[in-house]
Each structure stands twice: as structure tokens, then as C-alpha cells.
């Protein structure tokens, strides 16, 4: 077995070890790689910056703990921005494992940002029914959520003054790990005319570019990078900016191993056998 | 009757919901009231689906335990943890909301968060291993996919800018700009085609259900 054959048959445990080392290293010793902003995130920032009538932002937290490292920095950065501008934030969830994550974010906003529950922020909790819940919010917020997550009557909250239905919101920001984003766009955006924006996991984000181009969403944050960009725009680098070094090296590790695999495939015995077979087939034709 | 009744209900509700979508509901009282009522009923149905899911899960695992399956220890874990969380949610929140129940949040933070984070973190390792074994430039299509994936992976993280600067790739030729172009143009074109295709397919299926041509949802397949 020559070196090229060895390159095409590396034991996967070496790949796991390399990944572990290169992802852990920048966490222990940050590299400080520069994060640049993209137009999709900048347009969301500008949209929130230009909200003048102090109508609430609906923060749809439709994700569980598995995708929290990607999406929670987005939620915190947007909440920081909104609270600093005096824009109320009302949270809802259409995913059953979301309230635990949202509860931690709401406690963080109270402690870190000094947001007053019921006045600056409110979390209404989870309700089953996805599409129908969005439609019901269009008929009346308190129809869909008569009480908030903490047991208060929704209509009694100060934040709800003048905020009767979803149509009164200044923006719906969907933080999504699933296809619920499409429903916010279809019903809140296209049907009710409420501006919609997205914060999605890196895997799902490419699917939303089509909606950004068509103007159906006013901004898009994709993966941890999107969160890092927003953190920089609000001037408060946090977990997402810190995580970008680890993600950079993780991607480099994957690409290096892909290159190894291809070198082994083309220059090793197996690859040469395949090309010989192909040329033989060509000769037969 | 067993067939006619569900088909009639599907026909009437389907036709009404399509009609209600295009009508100014606030101006037509009966449309608004019926629409809101159907919406509310759908939410109630969704809650029953959750019950059905939990019930099916428990029955399936109870059967595994009864049959003394070799993996029945895991079925015990599923049943005990489901019932424990349900007990805390249902019986320890009397007079208060689930949000004020600290035990519930404690279970979430100390069980679900680390377990979900562990499962999702493993993806980094398995994706690396799978990419190494599967991403081979065997033909033109695979080569294009490989190049596009590599550019997007590098261009979407900060090290992409560093590599571009060190190779003097600026403006439209920098890795982040090329990654952005791939996402904006080829990705969007493909996604739009898929979305429109799905939309047309959904419309066709909806029409078939409304007019009783498609009846497999009743379970008979006829």
C-alpha cells in the first residue's frame, strides 16, 4: 500500500481526533479571526433600526436545545438591539421543546439588559397547531395565547396595549430549525402583510435566500455566522463571534480530509483501477 | 356512508377554506365566524395528535417490555422519563403556570439540553468522516458539487476572508463574495424551481382531495 492508498483509507478515528483538536483549540485560545457582515444581516439590522412607531417585534423561537448554539445568539443580539431602542419584544413558540430555551433567554434579558417583563418583553409560550396558531394570532393575540408562559393574563400585560393582533406587529422574526419559517412567510407575511425576517440554522438558511431575493423577508441570518454578524452590528460580540474561530477550523479540517480522500482516489491504486476500467469501456465503444 | 361522509366534509371544508382565503373576512361576518371556528377546531385536533403520539409511544415500549425484548431496558427509560416529566408538568403546576415550575425547567436544563447538545455535536465528527469517504470528484457533476461546497464552507466563515487576503483575491473574486454568489444565484434558481414544483404538486393534491379523487387519507387506499 503506497502513500496515496493510505490517504484514501484513513481510519475515521483519526478524523474524529483531528476534528476534536481543531475545534477545541480556538475555544481555549481564541484566534480573533475577522468577521465580515453580509447584506442579508445588514438589511435586518437597518429594518429594526428604522422602526419608529414602537410596535412590538414578534420573536418566534421555534427551536430546541440542539440548535440553540446557532440560534440563541441571534435571539439575544436582536433582543439587545430592540430593547436598546425601546421596541417591545413578544416571544412565541410553535415547537414543543422551545419554551425551555426561550425561558433562559427571557431571564437573560431581564438580568443583562434590564428589560422589564410585561412592559419591554413578554413570552407567551408554546401552542400546538403551527399554521392555525399563526392564523389565530391574526384574529387576536390573546385568542391564541390567553395567558403568557408565566401564567399572567395576556390582555393585562402593559406590552399588549394597542397590540391586538399579529397585524399590529412591526416585524416577525422567525428563529427556525425547521420548515416553520415558510408558514410565517405564507401567513404572517403574504396574507397579513406583516414584515417577516428569518434567523435559520446554517443547514436551512440556503432555502430562505429565495424569499430574501423576492422581498418576502426583509433580512436573513444564516447559522452561527449570521448571529456573529448581528452581534457585531449591535456592538456586543458574544458566543457567536467566539464560536466562529472553532467553526472556521472545523470547516478547514473537513476540506483537508476531502482533499486527502480525492488525492488517494485519483493517485492510489483503486483510483487508477477505476480510470483503467473507464478507458477499457471507452475502447469497447 | 363510511366513504361519502368524509369525502363530503373534505369537499365542503376544503372549498370553504380556499374561498375564505380570497375574501375580505372582516367584512363578511359568516365567513369570518366559520373560518375562526374551523381554525380553533384544527388546533384542538393538533392537541389530540400530541396525545395520540404519546399514547403510541408508551404502548409500543410497553409491548417491548412485555415481550422481554433484549433492548427493553431502553423502553423502561422512555416510559419512566415520559411519565416523570408528565407528572411534574401536570401535577406540580397546580395554580401556577409551567413557566413558574422550577422543577420542569431543571429537568429541561439538566437532561434535555445536554442530551440534545451531545447528539447534535456528534454531527461535526460524522459529517467530517462522511465527507471524507463520499465527496469524491468521480464525474463532472460530483466535481462541481465538491468545488461549490468547498467554496461555500470556506467563504461563509471568517477564515475565508483571511485566505482571500493572503492570496490577494479581492472584490468579486474573494472567497466570501464567490460563496455569496453561489447562494444568491445558482442556489436560489434551484430552490425556486423546487419550491414552485412543490407548490404546484400541493395544489394538485389539494384539488384531488377536495373533489374526492384522492382518498388514501381515509386509510382504505380506494
Short mmCIF file of C-alpha atoms in Angstrom, two decimals:
data_model
loop_
_atom_site.label_atom_id
_atom_site.label_comp_id
_atom_site.label_asym_id
_atom_site.label_seq_id
_atom_site.Cartn_x
_atom_site.Cartn_y
_atom_site.Cartn_z
CA UNK A 1 0.00 0.00 0.00
CA UNK A 2 1.58 3.31 -1.11
CA UNK A 3 1.05 6.73 0.48
CA UNK A 4 -1.88 7.57 -1.85
CA UNK A 5 -3.72 4.40 -0.91
CA UNK A 6 -3.14 5.21 2.74
CA UNK A 7 -4.61 8.68 2.16
CA UNK A 8 -7.81 7.17 0.80
CA UNK A 9 -8.27 4.78 3.71
CA UNK A 10 -7.59 6.84 6.84
CA UNK A 11 -9.18 5.32 9.95
CA UNK A 12 -12.15 7.50 10.88
CA UNK A 13 -10.89 7.74 14.46
CA UNK A 14 -8.01 9.94 13.20
CA UNK A 15 -10.61 12.21 11.59
CA UNK A 16 -12.54 12.40 14.86
CA UNK A 17 -9.33 13.22 16.76
CA UNK A 18 -8.31 15.94 14.29
CA UNK A 19 -11.79 17.46 14.44
CA UNK A 20 -11.78 17.42 18.27
CA UNK A 21 -8.35 19.11 18.44
CA UNK A 22 -9.06 21.80 15.85
CA UNK A 23 -12.49 22.68 17.26
CA UNK A 24 -11.29 22.74 20.89
CA UNK A 25 -8.10 24.70 20.25
CA UNK A 26 -9.68 28.08 19.32
CA UNK A 27 -12.17 27.71 22.17
CA UNK A 28 -9.26 27.54 24.61
CA UNK A 29 -7.09 30.04 22.74
CA UNK A 30 -9.19 32.37 20.51
CA UNK A 31 -7.66 33.28 17.15
CA UNK A 32 -9.63 36.50 16.69
CA UNK A 33 -10.41 35.93 13.00
CA UNK A 34 -12.22 38.93 11.45
CA UNK A 35 -15.99 38.55 10.91
CA UNK A 36 -17.41 40.47 7.95
CA UNK A 37 -21.09 41.35 7.60
CA UNK A 38 -23.37 40.41 4.70
CA UNK A 39 -26.21 42.38 3.10
CA UNK A 40 -28.87 39.95 4.37
CA UNK A 41 -27.97 40.63 8.01
CA UNK A 42 -27.31 44.33 7.46
CA UNK A 43 -30.79 44.78 5.97
CA UNK A 44 -32.40 43.16 9.03
CA UNK A 45 -30.38 45.45 11.30
CA UNK A 46 -31.39 48.51 9.25
CA UNK A 47 -35.04 47.46 9.31
CA UNK A 48 -35.11 47.24 13.12
CA UNK A 49 -33.06 50.45 13.35
CA UNK A 50 -35.74 52.26 11.34
CA UNK A 51 -38.76 51.08 13.40
CA UNK A 52 -40.11 54.31 14.82
CA UNK A 53 -43.64 53.61 15.99
CA UNK A 54 -42.51 51.21 18.77
CA UNK A 55 -44.84 48.48 17.56
CA UNK A 56 -43.73 45.13 19.03
CA UNK A 57 -41.44 42.67 17.33
CA UNK A 58 -42.70 39.08 17.40
CA UNK A 59 -39.76 36.81 18.17
CA UNK A 60 -40.77 33.31 17.08
CA UNK A 61 -38.47 30.91 18.91
CA UNK A 62 -39.21 27.67 17.09
CA UNK A 63 -36.18 25.61 18.06
CA UNK A 64 -34.94 23.32 20.80
CA UNK A 65 -31.63 22.90 22.63
CA UNK A 66 -29.89 21.02 19.81
CA UNK A 67 -29.78 24.11 17.58
CA UNK A 68 -29.55 26.67 20.41
CA UNK A 69 -25.81 27.37 19.87
CA UNK A 70 -26.64 28.66 16.38
CA UNK A 71 -29.94 30.42 17.06
CA UNK A 72 -29.79 31.71 20.64
CA UNK A 73 -27.02 34.27 19.86
CA UNK A 74 -29.34 35.67 17.16
CA UNK A 75 -32.23 35.94 19.64
CA UNK A 76 -30.04 37.67 22.23
CA UNK A 77 -28.46 40.09 19.74
CA UNK A 78 -31.84 41.11 18.29
CA UNK A 79 -33.34 41.48 21.78
CA UNK A 80 -30.40 43.66 22.80
CA UNK A 81 -30.98 45.84 19.73
CA UNK A 82 -34.75 46.09 20.24
CA UNK A 83 -34.60 46.78 23.99
CA UNK A 84 -31.92 49.46 23.47
CA UNK A 85 -34.28 51.21 21.03
CA UNK A 86 -37.31 50.81 23.29
CA UNK A 87 -39.07 48.39 20.90
CA UNK A 88 -41.15 45.78 22.78
CA UNK A 89 -40.40 42.12 22.09
CA UNK A 90 -43.11 39.46 22.32
CA UNK A 91 -41.96 35.84 22.11
CA UNK A 92 -43.99 32.85 20.94
CA UNK A 93 -43.07 29.25 20.13
CA UNK A 94 -44.54 26.76 17.68
CA UNK A 95 -42.04 24.00 18.56
CA UNK A 96 -42.71 21.97 21.73
CA UNK A 97 -39.10 21.91 23.00
CA UNK A 98 -38.65 25.68 22.60
CA UNK A 99 -40.07 27.09 25.89
CA UNK A 100 -37.15 25.82 27.99
CA UNK A 101 -34.68 27.61 25.72
CA UNK A 102 -36.85 30.73 25.50
CA UNK A 103 -37.26 30.89 29.28
CA UNK A 104 -33.47 31.12 29.68
CA UNK A 105 -33.26 33.89 27.06
CA UNK A 106 -36.03 35.86 28.77
CA UNK A 107 -34.28 35.56 32.17
CA UNK A 108 -31.06 36.70 30.49
CA UNK A 109 -32.83 39.75 29.02
CA UNK A 110 -34.18 40.67 32.44
CA UNK A 111 -30.77 40.39 34.13
CA UNK A 112 -28.40 41.51 31.37
CA UNK A 113 -30.48 44.12 29.53
CA UNK A 114 -32.65 45.26 32.44
CA UNK A 115 -35.78 44.55 30.38
CA UNK A 116 -39.00 44.68 32.41
CA UNK A 117 -41.25 41.60 31.91
CA UNK A 118 -44.71 42.59 30.76
CA UNK A 119 -43.55 46.06 29.68
CA UNK A 120 -40.47 45.63 27.48
CA UNK A 121 -40.65 41.89 26.88
CA UNK A 122 -43.21 39.10 27.15
CA UNK A 123 -43.05 35.39 26.40
CA UNK A 124 -46.37 33.75 25.57
CA UNK A 125 -45.14 30.15 25.42
CA UNK A 126 -45.84 27.21 23.11
CA UNK A 127 -49.04 26.25 21.39
CA UNK A 128 -49.67 23.24 19.16
CA UNK A 129 -51.12 23.74 15.69
CA UNK A 130 -48.46 25.74 13.75
CA UNK A 131 -50.40 27.18 10.78
CA UNK A 132 -53.62 27.55 12.74
CA UNK A 133 -51.85 29.29 15.61
CA UNK A 134 -50.40 31.86 13.20
CA UNK A 135 -53.86 32.39 11.67
CA UNK A 136 -55.40 32.67 15.14
CA UNK A 137 -52.78 35.25 16.14
CA UNK A 138 -54.05 37.23 13.15
CA UNK A 139 -57.52 37.16 14.69
CA UNK A 140 -56.18 38.21 18.10
CA UNK A 141 -53.01 37.54 20.08
CA UNK A 142 -54.93 36.73 23.27
CA UNK A 143 -57.21 34.37 21.34
CA UNK A 144 -54.19 32.23 20.54
CA UNK A 145 -52.42 32.84 23.86
CA UNK A 146 -54.92 33.81 26.60
CA UNK A 147 -52.13 33.58 29.22
CA UNK A 148 -48.38 34.12 28.93
CA UNK A 149 -45.82 31.43 29.80
CA UNK A 150 -45.72 32.67 33.40
CA UNK A 151 -49.47 32.48 33.96
CA UNK A 152 -50.38 36.18 33.54
CA UNK A 153 -53.42 37.19 31.51
CA UNK A 154 -52.06 38.28 28.15
CA UNK A 155 -54.52 41.16 27.85
CA UNK A 156 -53.41 42.54 31.24
CA UNK A 157 -49.78 42.94 30.14
CA UNK A 158 -48.75 46.55 29.51
CA UNK A 159 -46.85 45.49 26.38
CA UNK A 160 -50.15 44.38 24.80
CA UNK A 161 -51.68 47.89 24.78
CA UNK A 162 -52.56 48.59 21.14
CA UNK A 163 -51.19 45.19 20.16
CA UNK A 164 -54.32 43.23 19.46
CA UNK A 165 -53.42 41.01 16.54
CA UNK A 166 -50.40 39.82 14.63
CA UNK A 167 -51.18 42.51 12.04
CA UNK A 168 -50.13 45.16 14.60
CA UNK A 169 -46.56 43.81 14.84
CA UNK A 170 -43.70 45.77 13.28
CA UNK A 171 -41.81 42.57 12.41
CA UNK A 172 -41.98 38.80 12.81
CA UNK A 173 -38.51 37.35 13.27
CA UNK A 174 -38.63 33.57 12.92
CA UNK A 175 -35.71 31.76 14.53
CA UNK A 176 -36.13 28.38 12.94
CA UNK A 177 -34.58 24.95 12.81
CA UNK A 178 -37.47 23.51 10.79
CA UNK A 179 -39.77 24.45 7.90
CA UNK A 180 -41.97 26.66 10.15
CA UNK A 181 -40.27 29.67 8.53
CA UNK A 182 -42.27 29.02 5.34
CA UNK A 183 -45.51 29.27 7.33
CA UNK A 184 -44.60 32.63 8.88
CA UNK A 185 -43.82 33.90 5.37
CA UNK A 186 -47.02 32.50 3.84
CA UNK A 187 -49.48 33.58 6.51
CA UNK A 188 -47.97 36.43 8.56
CA UNK A 189 -46.11 37.94 5.62
CA UNK A 190 -48.03 37.30 2.42
CA UNK A 191 -51.55 37.05 3.87
CA UNK A 192 -51.46 39.58 6.73
CA UNK A 193 -48.85 41.94 5.32
CA UNK A 194 -46.54 41.87 8.35
CA UNK A 195 -42.80 42.21 7.54
CA UNK A 196 -41.04 38.89 8.19
CA UNK A 197 -37.34 38.11 8.72
CA UNK A 198 -35.52 34.87 9.36
CA UNK A 199 -32.80 33.50 11.54
CA UNK A 200 -32.05 29.96 10.47
CA UNK A 201 -29.56 27.19 11.06
CA UNK A 202 -26.72 27.05 8.54
CA UNK A 203 -28.22 23.90 7.02
CA UNK A 204 -31.64 25.51 6.46
CA UNK A 205 -30.55 29.06 5.54
CA UNK A 206 -29.86 28.43 1.81
CA UNK A 207 -33.56 27.56 1.43
CA UNK A 208 -34.54 31.06 2.55
CA UNK A 209 -32.42 33.03 0.08
CA UNK A 210 -35.21 32.73 -2.46
CA UNK A 211 -37.56 34.58 -0.09
CA UNK A 212 -34.98 37.29 0.58
CA UNK A 213 -34.49 37.91 -3.13
CA UNK A 214 -38.23 38.11 -3.76
CA UNK A 215 -38.62 40.61 -0.89
CA UNK A 216 -40.83 38.25 1.13
CA UNK A 217 -38.39 38.51 4.03
CA UNK A 218 -36.65 41.74 4.99
CA UNK A 219 -33.48 40.11 6.30
CA UNK A 220 -31.82 36.77 6.94
CA UNK A 221 -29.34 35.48 9.48
CA UNK A 222 -27.79 32.15 8.48
CA UNK A 223 -26.20 29.90 11.08
CA UNK A 224 -23.75 30.95 13.75
CA UNK A 225 -22.15 33.35 11.24
CA UNK A 226 -25.44 35.27 10.94
CA UNK A 227 -25.61 35.56 14.74
CA UNK A 228 -21.98 36.71 14.87
CA UNK A 229 -22.68 39.38 12.27
CA UNK A 230 -25.65 40.73 14.24
CA UNK A 231 -23.63 40.69 17.46
CA UNK A 232 -21.01 42.86 15.73
CA UNK A 233 -23.64 45.20 14.27
CA UNK A 234 -25.10 45.85 17.76
CA UNK A 235 -21.56 46.27 19.11
CA UNK A 236 -21.72 43.39 21.59
CA UNK A 237 -19.63 40.41 20.46
CA UNK A 238 -20.83 37.28 22.23
CA UNK A 239 -20.94 33.50 21.90
CA UNK A 240 -21.43 33.50 18.12
CA UNK A 241 -18.35 35.66 17.45
CA UNK A 242 -16.34 33.42 19.80
CA UNK A 243 -17.64 30.31 18.01
CA UNK A 244 -16.58 31.49 14.55
CA UNK A 245 -12.91 30.57 15.13
CA UNK A 246 -13.86 26.99 16.02
CA UNK A 247 -16.24 26.77 13.06
CA UNK A 248 -13.54 28.09 10.69
CA UNK A 249 -11.05 25.45 11.75
CA UNK A 250 -13.74 22.74 11.73
CA UNK A 251 -14.50 23.56 8.08
CA UNK A 252 -10.79 23.57 7.22
CA UNK A 253 -10.40 20.09 8.76
CA UNK A 254 -13.29 18.75 6.65
CA UNK A 255 -11.86 20.25 3.45
CA UNK A 256 -8.35 18.95 4.16
CA UNK A 257 -9.72 15.43 4.59
CA UNK A 258 -11.81 15.76 1.41
CA UNK A 259 -8.60 16.72 -0.44
CA UNK A 260 -6.79 13.71 1.11
CA UNK A 261 -9.62 11.43 0.02
CA UNK A 262 -9.53 12.73 -3.56
CA UNK A 263 -5.74 12.54 -3.82
CA UNK A 264 -5.92 8.95 -2.64
CA UNK A 265 -8.77 8.22 -5.04
CA UNK A 266 -7.03 9.57 -8.15
CA UNK A 267 -3.40 8.72 -7.43
CA UNK A 268 -3.89 5.49 -5.47
CA UNK A 269 -4.27 2.00 -6.90
CA UNK A 270 -8.06 1.99 -6.56
CA UNK A 271 -8.47 5.22 -8.48
CA UNK A 272 -6.11 4.07 -11.24
CA UNK A 273 -8.09 0.82 -11.49
CA UNK A 274 -11.30 2.81 -11.95
CA UNK A 275 -9.80 5.04 -14.68
CA UNK A 276 -8.35 1.95 -16.42
CA UNK A 277 -11.81 0.37 -16.33
CA UNK A 278 -13.35 3.55 -17.77
CA UNK A 279 -10.80 3.67 -20.62
CA UNK A 280 -11.44 -0.01 -21.38
CA UNK A 281 -15.17 0.70 -21.57
CA UNK A 282 -14.37 3.60 -23.90
CA UNK A 283 -12.29 1.29 -26.13
CA UNK A 284 -15.16 -1.20 -26.35
CA UNK A 285 -17.48 1.54 -27.60
CA UNK B 1 -71.88 6.32 4.07
CA UNK B 2 -68.45 5.49 5.51
CA UNK B 3 -66.85 6.92 2.39
CA UNK B 4 -69.37 9.58 1.42
CA UNK B 5 -69.39 11.44 4.75
CA UNK B 6 -65.59 12.10 5.00
CA UNK B 7 -65.45 13.00 1.29
CA UNK B 8 -68.34 15.46 1.73
CA UNK B 9 -66.70 17.02 4.81
CA UNK B 10 -63.38 17.31 2.96
CA UNK B 11 -65.14 18.85 -0.06
CA UNK B 12 -67.08 21.46 1.96
CA UNK B 13 -64.24 22.47 4.31
CA UNK B 14 -61.63 22.47 1.56
CA UNK B 15 -63.77 24.60 -0.72
CA UNK B 16 -64.68 26.99 2.12
CA UNK B 17 -61.08 27.48 3.28
CA UNK B 18 -59.97 28.21 -0.31
CA UNK B 19 -62.88 30.66 -0.67
CA UNK B 20 -62.16 32.32 2.69
CA UNK B 21 -58.53 32.93 1.70
CA UNK B 22 -59.60 35.27 -1.10
CA UNK B 23 -62.43 37.08 0.74
CA UNK B 24 -62.13 40.16 2.97
CA UNK B 25 -63.21 38.17 6.03
CA UNK B 26 -63.61 41.18 8.30
CA UNK B 27 -66.38 42.48 6.05
CA UNK B 28 -68.34 39.21 5.77
CA UNK B 29 -69.41 38.09 9.24
CA UNK B 30 -70.44 34.49 8.49
CA UNK B 31 -67.20 33.78 6.63
CA UNK B 32 -65.13 35.22 9.49
CA UNK B 33 -67.02 33.28 12.19
CA UNK B 34 -66.87 29.95 10.33
CA UNK B 35 -63.21 30.48 9.42
CA UNK B 36 -62.27 31.22 13.05
CA UNK B 37 -64.27 28.21 14.25
CA UNK B 38 -62.54 25.84 11.82
CA UNK B 39 -59.18 27.25 12.85
CA UNK B 40 -59.95 26.65 16.51
CA UNK B 41 -61.06 23.08 15.75
CA UNK B 42 -57.82 22.42 13.91
CA UNK B 43 -55.82 23.50 16.97
CA UNK B 44 -57.87 21.15 19.15
CA UNK B 45 -57.16 18.33 16.66
CA UNK B 46 -53.43 19.14 16.81
CA UNK B 47 -53.52 18.72 20.60
CA UNK B 48 -55.20 15.33 20.20
CA UNK B 49 -52.45 14.34 17.78
CA UNK B 50 -49.94 15.02 20.57
CA UNK B 51 -51.91 12.71 22.89
CA UNK B 52 -52.02 10.09 20.17
CA UNK B 53 -48.24 10.36 19.74
CA UNK B 54 -47.53 9.96 23.45
CA UNK B 55 -50.02 7.09 23.71
CA UNK B 56 -48.50 5.23 20.76
CA UNK B 57 -45.00 5.72 22.17
CA UNK B 58 -45.98 4.29 25.56
CA UNK B 59 -47.90 1.32 24.09
CA UNK B 60 -45.04 0.42 21.75
CA UNK B 61 -42.48 0.40 24.55
CA UNK B 62 -44.82 -1.40 26.96
CA UNK B 63 -45.12 -4.18 24.35
CA UNK B 64 -41.32 -4.40 24.10
CA UNK B 65 -41.10 -4.84 27.87
CA UNK B 66 -43.89 -7.43 27.87
CA UNK B 67 -42.16 -9.41 25.09
CA UNK B 68 -38.88 -9.29 27.11
CA UNK B 69 -37.06 -7.70 24.17
CA UNK B 70 -33.26 -7.60 24.60
CA UNK B 71 -33.37 -3.77 24.47
CA UNK B 72 -36.24 -3.46 26.94
CA UNK B 73 -34.04 -1.51 29.39
CA UNK B 74 -34.28 1.45 26.98
CA UNK B 75 -38.05 1.07 26.89
CA UNK B 76 -38.07 1.39 30.68
CA UNK B 77 -36.03 4.61 30.36
CA UNK B 78 -38.51 6.01 27.82
CA UNK B 79 -41.60 5.13 29.89
CA UNK B 80 -40.21 6.29 33.25
CA UNK B 81 -38.86 9.59 31.87
CA UNK B 82 -42.07 10.32 29.90
CA UNK B 83 -44.25 9.69 32.94
CA UNK B 84 -41.93 11.60 35.29
CA UNK B 85 -41.89 14.71 33.10
CA UNK B 86 -45.65 14.45 32.51
CA UNK B 87 -46.22 14.13 36.29
CA UNK B 88 -44.16 17.23 37.04
CA UNK B 89 -45.82 19.18 34.25
CA UNK B 90 -49.37 18.11 35.10
CA UNK B 91 -49.45 17.78 38.89
CA UNK B 92 -46.77 20.13 40.17
CA UNK B 93 -48.07 23.17 38.35
CA UNK B 94 -51.43 23.44 40.10
CA UNK B 95 -52.38 27.09 40.42
CA UNK B 96 -49.31 28.30 38.58
CA UNK B 97 -48.02 28.15 35.03
CA UNK B 98 -45.47 25.77 33.56
CA UNK B 99 -43.07 28.72 33.26
CA UNK B 100 -43.02 29.17 37.02
CA UNK B 101 -42.36 25.47 37.63
CA UNK B 102 -38.66 25.32 38.52
CA UNK B 103 -38.56 21.51 38.57
CA UNK B 104 -39.67 21.39 34.97
CA UNK B 105 -37.00 23.89 33.92
CA UNK B 106 -34.40 21.96 35.99
CA UNK B 107 -35.18 18.75 34.12
CA UNK B 108 -35.00 20.61 30.82
CA UNK B 109 -31.66 22.26 31.60
CA UNK B 110 -30.02 19.18 33.12
CA UNK B 111 -31.35 16.40 30.90
CA UNK B 112 -32.70 17.61 27.59
CA UNK B 113 -30.14 20.35 26.94
CA UNK B 114 -27.00 18.19 27.44
CA UNK B 115 -28.53 15.18 25.68
CA UNK B 116 -29.64 17.20 22.64
CA UNK B 117 -26.34 19.12 22.55
CA UNK B 118 -24.38 15.83 22.64
CA UNK B 119 -26.37 14.28 19.83
CA UNK B 120 -26.07 17.36 17.64
CA UNK B 121 -22.35 17.86 18.41
CA UNK B 122 -21.61 14.34 17.18
CA UNK B 123 -22.72 15.53 13.75
CA UNK B 124 -19.48 17.50 13.37
CA UNK B 125 -17.48 14.27 13.62
CA UNK B 126 -19.75 12.15 11.47
CA UNK B 127 -20.09 14.85 8.79
CA UNK B 128 -16.29 15.10 8.58
CA UNK B 129 -15.93 11.32 8.29
CA UNK B 130 -18.78 11.00 5.76
CA UNK B 131 -17.49 13.90 3.65
CA UNK B 132 -14.02 12.31 3.54
CA UNK B 133 -15.42 8.99 2.31
CA UNK B 134 -18.20 10.21 -0.01
CA UNK B 135 -17.04 13.52 -1.52
CA UNK B 136 -15.04 12.19 -4.49
CA UNK B 137 -14.73 14.00 -7.82
CA UNK B 138 -15.86 10.91 -9.77
CA UNK B 139 -17.56 12.84 -12.59
CA UNK B 140 -18.36 16.40 -13.72
CA UNK B 141 -21.47 16.78 -11.52
CA UNK B 142 -19.68 15.50 -8.44
CA UNK B 143 -16.71 17.81 -9.15
CA UNK B 144 -18.98 20.85 -9.46
CA UNK B 145 -20.73 19.91 -6.21
CA UNK B 146 -17.40 19.42 -4.49
CA UNK B 147 -16.00 22.78 -5.61
CA UNK B 148 -19.21 24.68 -4.73
CA UNK B 149 -19.39 23.02 -1.29
CA UNK B 150 -15.74 23.80 -0.53
CA UNK B 151 -16.11 27.45 -1.55
CA UNK B 152 -19.30 27.95 0.49
CA UNK B 153 -17.81 26.16 3.52
CA UNK B 154 -14.73 28.39 3.46
CA UNK B 155 -16.38 31.56 2.21
CA UNK B 156 -19.05 31.57 4.92
CA UNK B 157 -16.55 31.52 7.82
CA UNK B 158 -14.03 34.22 8.79
CA UNK B 159 -11.03 32.20 7.64
CA UNK B 160 -12.36 32.64 4.08
CA UNK B 161 -11.53 36.36 4.23
CA UNK B 162 -8.07 35.61 5.66
CA UNK B 163 -7.31 33.10 2.86
CA UNK B 164 -8.62 35.54 0.21
CA UNK B 165 -6.44 38.36 1.56
CA UNK B 166 -3.36 36.16 1.67
CA UNK B 167 -3.96 35.10 -1.96
CA UNK B 168 -4.72 38.72 -2.98
CA UNK B 169 -8.24 37.73 -4.06
CA UNK B 170 -10.29 40.89 -3.72
CA UNK B 171 -13.78 42.17 -4.63
CA UNK B 172 -15.89 39.72 -6.61
CA UNK B 173 -13.07 37.19 -6.68
CA UNK B 174 -12.74 36.85 -2.90
CA UNK B 175 -13.99 33.56 -1.40
CA UNK B 176 -16.79 35.22 0.65
CA UNK B 177 -18.03 37.04 -2.50
CA UNK B 178 -17.99 33.83 -4.57
CA UNK B 179 -19.77 31.95 -1.75
CA UNK B 180 -22.39 34.71 -1.63
CA UNK B 181 -22.82 34.49 -5.42
CA UNK B 182 -23.31 30.70 -5.23
CA UNK B 183 -26.00 31.16 -2.57
CA UNK B 184 -27.65 34.08 -4.37
CA UNK B 185 -27.74 32.79 -7.95
CA UNK B 186 -27.41 29.02 -8.57
CA UNK B 187 -28.79 28.04 -5.15
CA UNK B 188 -31.76 30.40 -5.44
CA UNK B 189 -32.53 29.32 -9.00
CA UNK B 190 -32.62 25.65 -7.99
CA UNK B 191 -34.57 26.32 -4.79
CA UNK B 192 -37.12 28.46 -6.62
CA UNK B 193 -37.71 25.70 -9.18
CA UNK B 194 -38.16 23.15 -6.38
CA UNK B 195 -40.48 25.48 -4.41
CA UNK B 196 -42.69 26.19 -7.42
CA UNK B 197 -42.78 22.47 -8.22
CA UNK B 198 -43.79 21.61 -4.66
CA UNK B 199 -46.41 24.36 -4.72
CA UNK B 200 -47.97 23.05 -7.91
CA UNK B 201 -47.88 19.50 -6.54
CA UNK B 202 -49.58 20.60 -3.31
CA UNK B 203 -52.26 22.47 -5.26
CA UNK B 204 -52.93 19.43 -7.45
CA UNK B 205 -53.14 17.13 -4.40
CA UNK B 206 -55.44 19.57 -2.59
CA UNK B 207 -57.77 19.73 -5.60
CA UNK B 208 -57.79 15.92 -5.81
CA UNK B 209 -58.67 15.65 -2.10
CA UNK B 210 -61.38 18.33 -2.30
CA UNK B 211 -63.06 16.62 -5.24
CA UNK B 212 -62.74 13.15 -3.76
CA UNK B 213 -60.31 11.78 -6.36
CA UNK B 214 -57.56 11.23 -3.79
CA UNK B 215 -58.96 9.15 -0.90
CA UNK B 216 -55.92 7.43 0.61
CA UNK B 217 -56.18 9.70 3.68
CA UNK B 218 -59.16 7.57 4.73
CA UNK B 219 -56.86 4.57 5.01
CA UNK B 220 -58.56 2.27 2.51
CA UNK B 221 -56.46 3.27 -0.47
CA UNK B 222 -59.57 3.19 -2.66
#
